[in-house]
Coordinates of C-alpha atoms in Angstrom, one line a residue:
M29 CA -62.5 -161.9 -71.8
G30 CA -60.8 -165.2 -72.8
A31 CA -59.8 -165.9 -69.2
L32 CA -63.3 -165.3 -68.0
L33 CA -64.8 -167.5 -70.7
L34 CA -62.3 -170.3 -69.9
S35 CA -62.8 -170.1 -66.1
E36 CA -66.6 -170.0 -66.3
L37 CA -66.7 -173.0 -68.7
K38 CA -64.4 -175.0 -66.4
K39 CA -67.0 -174.5 -63.6
I40 CA -69.6 -176.6 -65.5
N41 CA -69.9 -179.9 -63.8
S42 CA -70.7 -182.8 -66.2
Q43 CA -69.4 -186.3 -66.4
L44 CA -69.5 -185.9 -70.2
I45 CA -66.9 -183.1 -70.2
K46 CA -63.3 -184.4 -70.2
E47 CA -61.6 -181.1 -70.5
V48 CA -62.0 -177.4 -71.2
R49 CA -58.9 -175.8 -72.6
G50 CA -57.9 -172.7 -74.6
R51 CA -55.8 -169.7 -75.1
G52 CA -57.4 -166.3 -75.3
L53 CA -60.8 -166.5 -76.9
F54 CA -59.9 -169.8 -78.7
V55 CA -61.6 -172.4 -76.4
G56 CA -62.2 -176.1 -76.8
I57 CA -64.6 -178.3 -74.9
E58 CA -63.6 -182.0 -75.1
I59 CA -66.3 -184.6 -74.6
E60 CA -65.5 -187.9 -72.9
K61 CA -65.2 -191.0 -75.1
G62 CA -65.8 -194.6 -74.1
A63 CA -68.2 -196.9 -72.6
G64 CA -71.5 -195.2 -71.7
I65 CA -70.8 -192.2 -73.9
A66 CA -72.8 -192.1 -77.1
V67 CA -72.6 -188.4 -77.9
N68 CA -69.9 -186.3 -79.5
A69 CA -68.9 -182.7 -80.4
N70 CA -71.4 -182.7 -83.3
H71 CA -74.3 -183.3 -80.9
L72 CA -73.1 -180.5 -78.6
S73 CA -72.6 -178.1 -81.6
G74 CA -76.2 -178.7 -82.7
K75 CA -77.4 -177.9 -79.2
F76 CA -75.4 -174.6 -79.2
L77 CA -76.9 -173.8 -82.6
K78 CA -80.4 -174.3 -81.2
H79 CA -79.6 -171.5 -78.7
G80 CA -78.2 -169.2 -81.5
I81 CA -74.5 -169.7 -81.0
L82 CA -72.3 -171.0 -83.8
T83 CA -69.6 -173.4 -83.0
K84 CA -67.5 -176.0 -84.8
S85 CA -66.5 -179.5 -83.9
A86 CA -62.7 -179.6 -84.2
R87 CA -62.5 -183.3 -83.9
E88 CA -65.0 -186.0 -83.1
Q89 CA -65.0 -185.2 -79.4
T90 CA -63.9 -181.6 -79.3
L91 CA -66.0 -178.5 -79.8
R92 CA -64.4 -175.2 -80.8
L93 CA -65.6 -171.9 -79.5
T94 CA -64.2 -168.8 -81.2
P95 CA -66.2 -165.7 -80.3
P96 CA -65.5 -162.3 -81.8
L97 CA -62.6 -160.4 -80.2
I98 CA -65.0 -157.6 -79.3
I99 CA -67.2 -159.9 -77.1
T100 CA -68.5 -158.2 -73.9
E101 CA -68.6 -159.7 -70.4
A102 CA -72.4 -160.0 -70.6
Q103 CA -72.1 -161.9 -73.9
V104 CA -69.5 -164.2 -72.3
M105 CA -71.9 -165.0 -69.5
Q106 CA -74.6 -165.6 -72.0
V107 CA -72.4 -168.1 -73.8
V108 CA -71.7 -169.8 -70.5
E109 CA -75.4 -170.1 -69.8
V110 CA -76.0 -171.6 -73.2
A111 CA -73.1 -174.0 -72.6
Q112 CA -74.8 -175.2 -69.4
E113 CA -78.1 -175.7 -71.1
A114 CA -76.5 -177.4 -74.2
I115 CA -74.4 -179.8 -72.0
G116 CA -77.6 -180.6 -70.0
D117 CA -79.3 -181.4 -73.3
I118 CA -76.6 -183.8 -74.5
E119 CA -76.5 -185.5 -71.1
R120 CA -80.2 -186.2 -71.6
L121 CA -79.6 -187.3 -75.2
N122 CA -76.8 -189.5 -74.1
Y123 CA -79.0 -191.2 -71.5
D124 CA -81.8 -191.7 -74.1
I125 CA -79.4 -193.2 -76.6
M126 CA -77.9 -195.5 -74.1
I127 CA -81.3 -196.7 -72.8
G128 CA -82.3 -197.2 -76.4
F129 CA -79.2 -199.4 -77.0
R130 CA -79.9 -201.4 -73.9
Q131 CA -83.6 -202.0 -74.8
D132 CA -82.6 -203.0 -78.4
S133 CA -80.0 -205.4 -77.2
S134 CA -82.2 -207.1 -74.6
P135 CA -83.8 -210.5 -75.6

């Protein structure tokens, strides 16, 4: 199931995702850092939680997924769907934050 989870998460196309890596069911999603990026792994973790999936930020920019060893294929696909929604949510959040910064900094 770990290979399926990793391969499906790697298919998610987002400019906020720097890398998806892991071994077995221990998977990390790393968020880009730098200009134009105002969100971090804590933001993504909160979005996963709103969808009922517990995660942990391993570092400021890395989210850790550690599902139970008895996870089924259907549950893996559910996690992937939630990941797509959560990443979409933080893309919108990042945009909103960056627009807010630009509006605040304009004369």
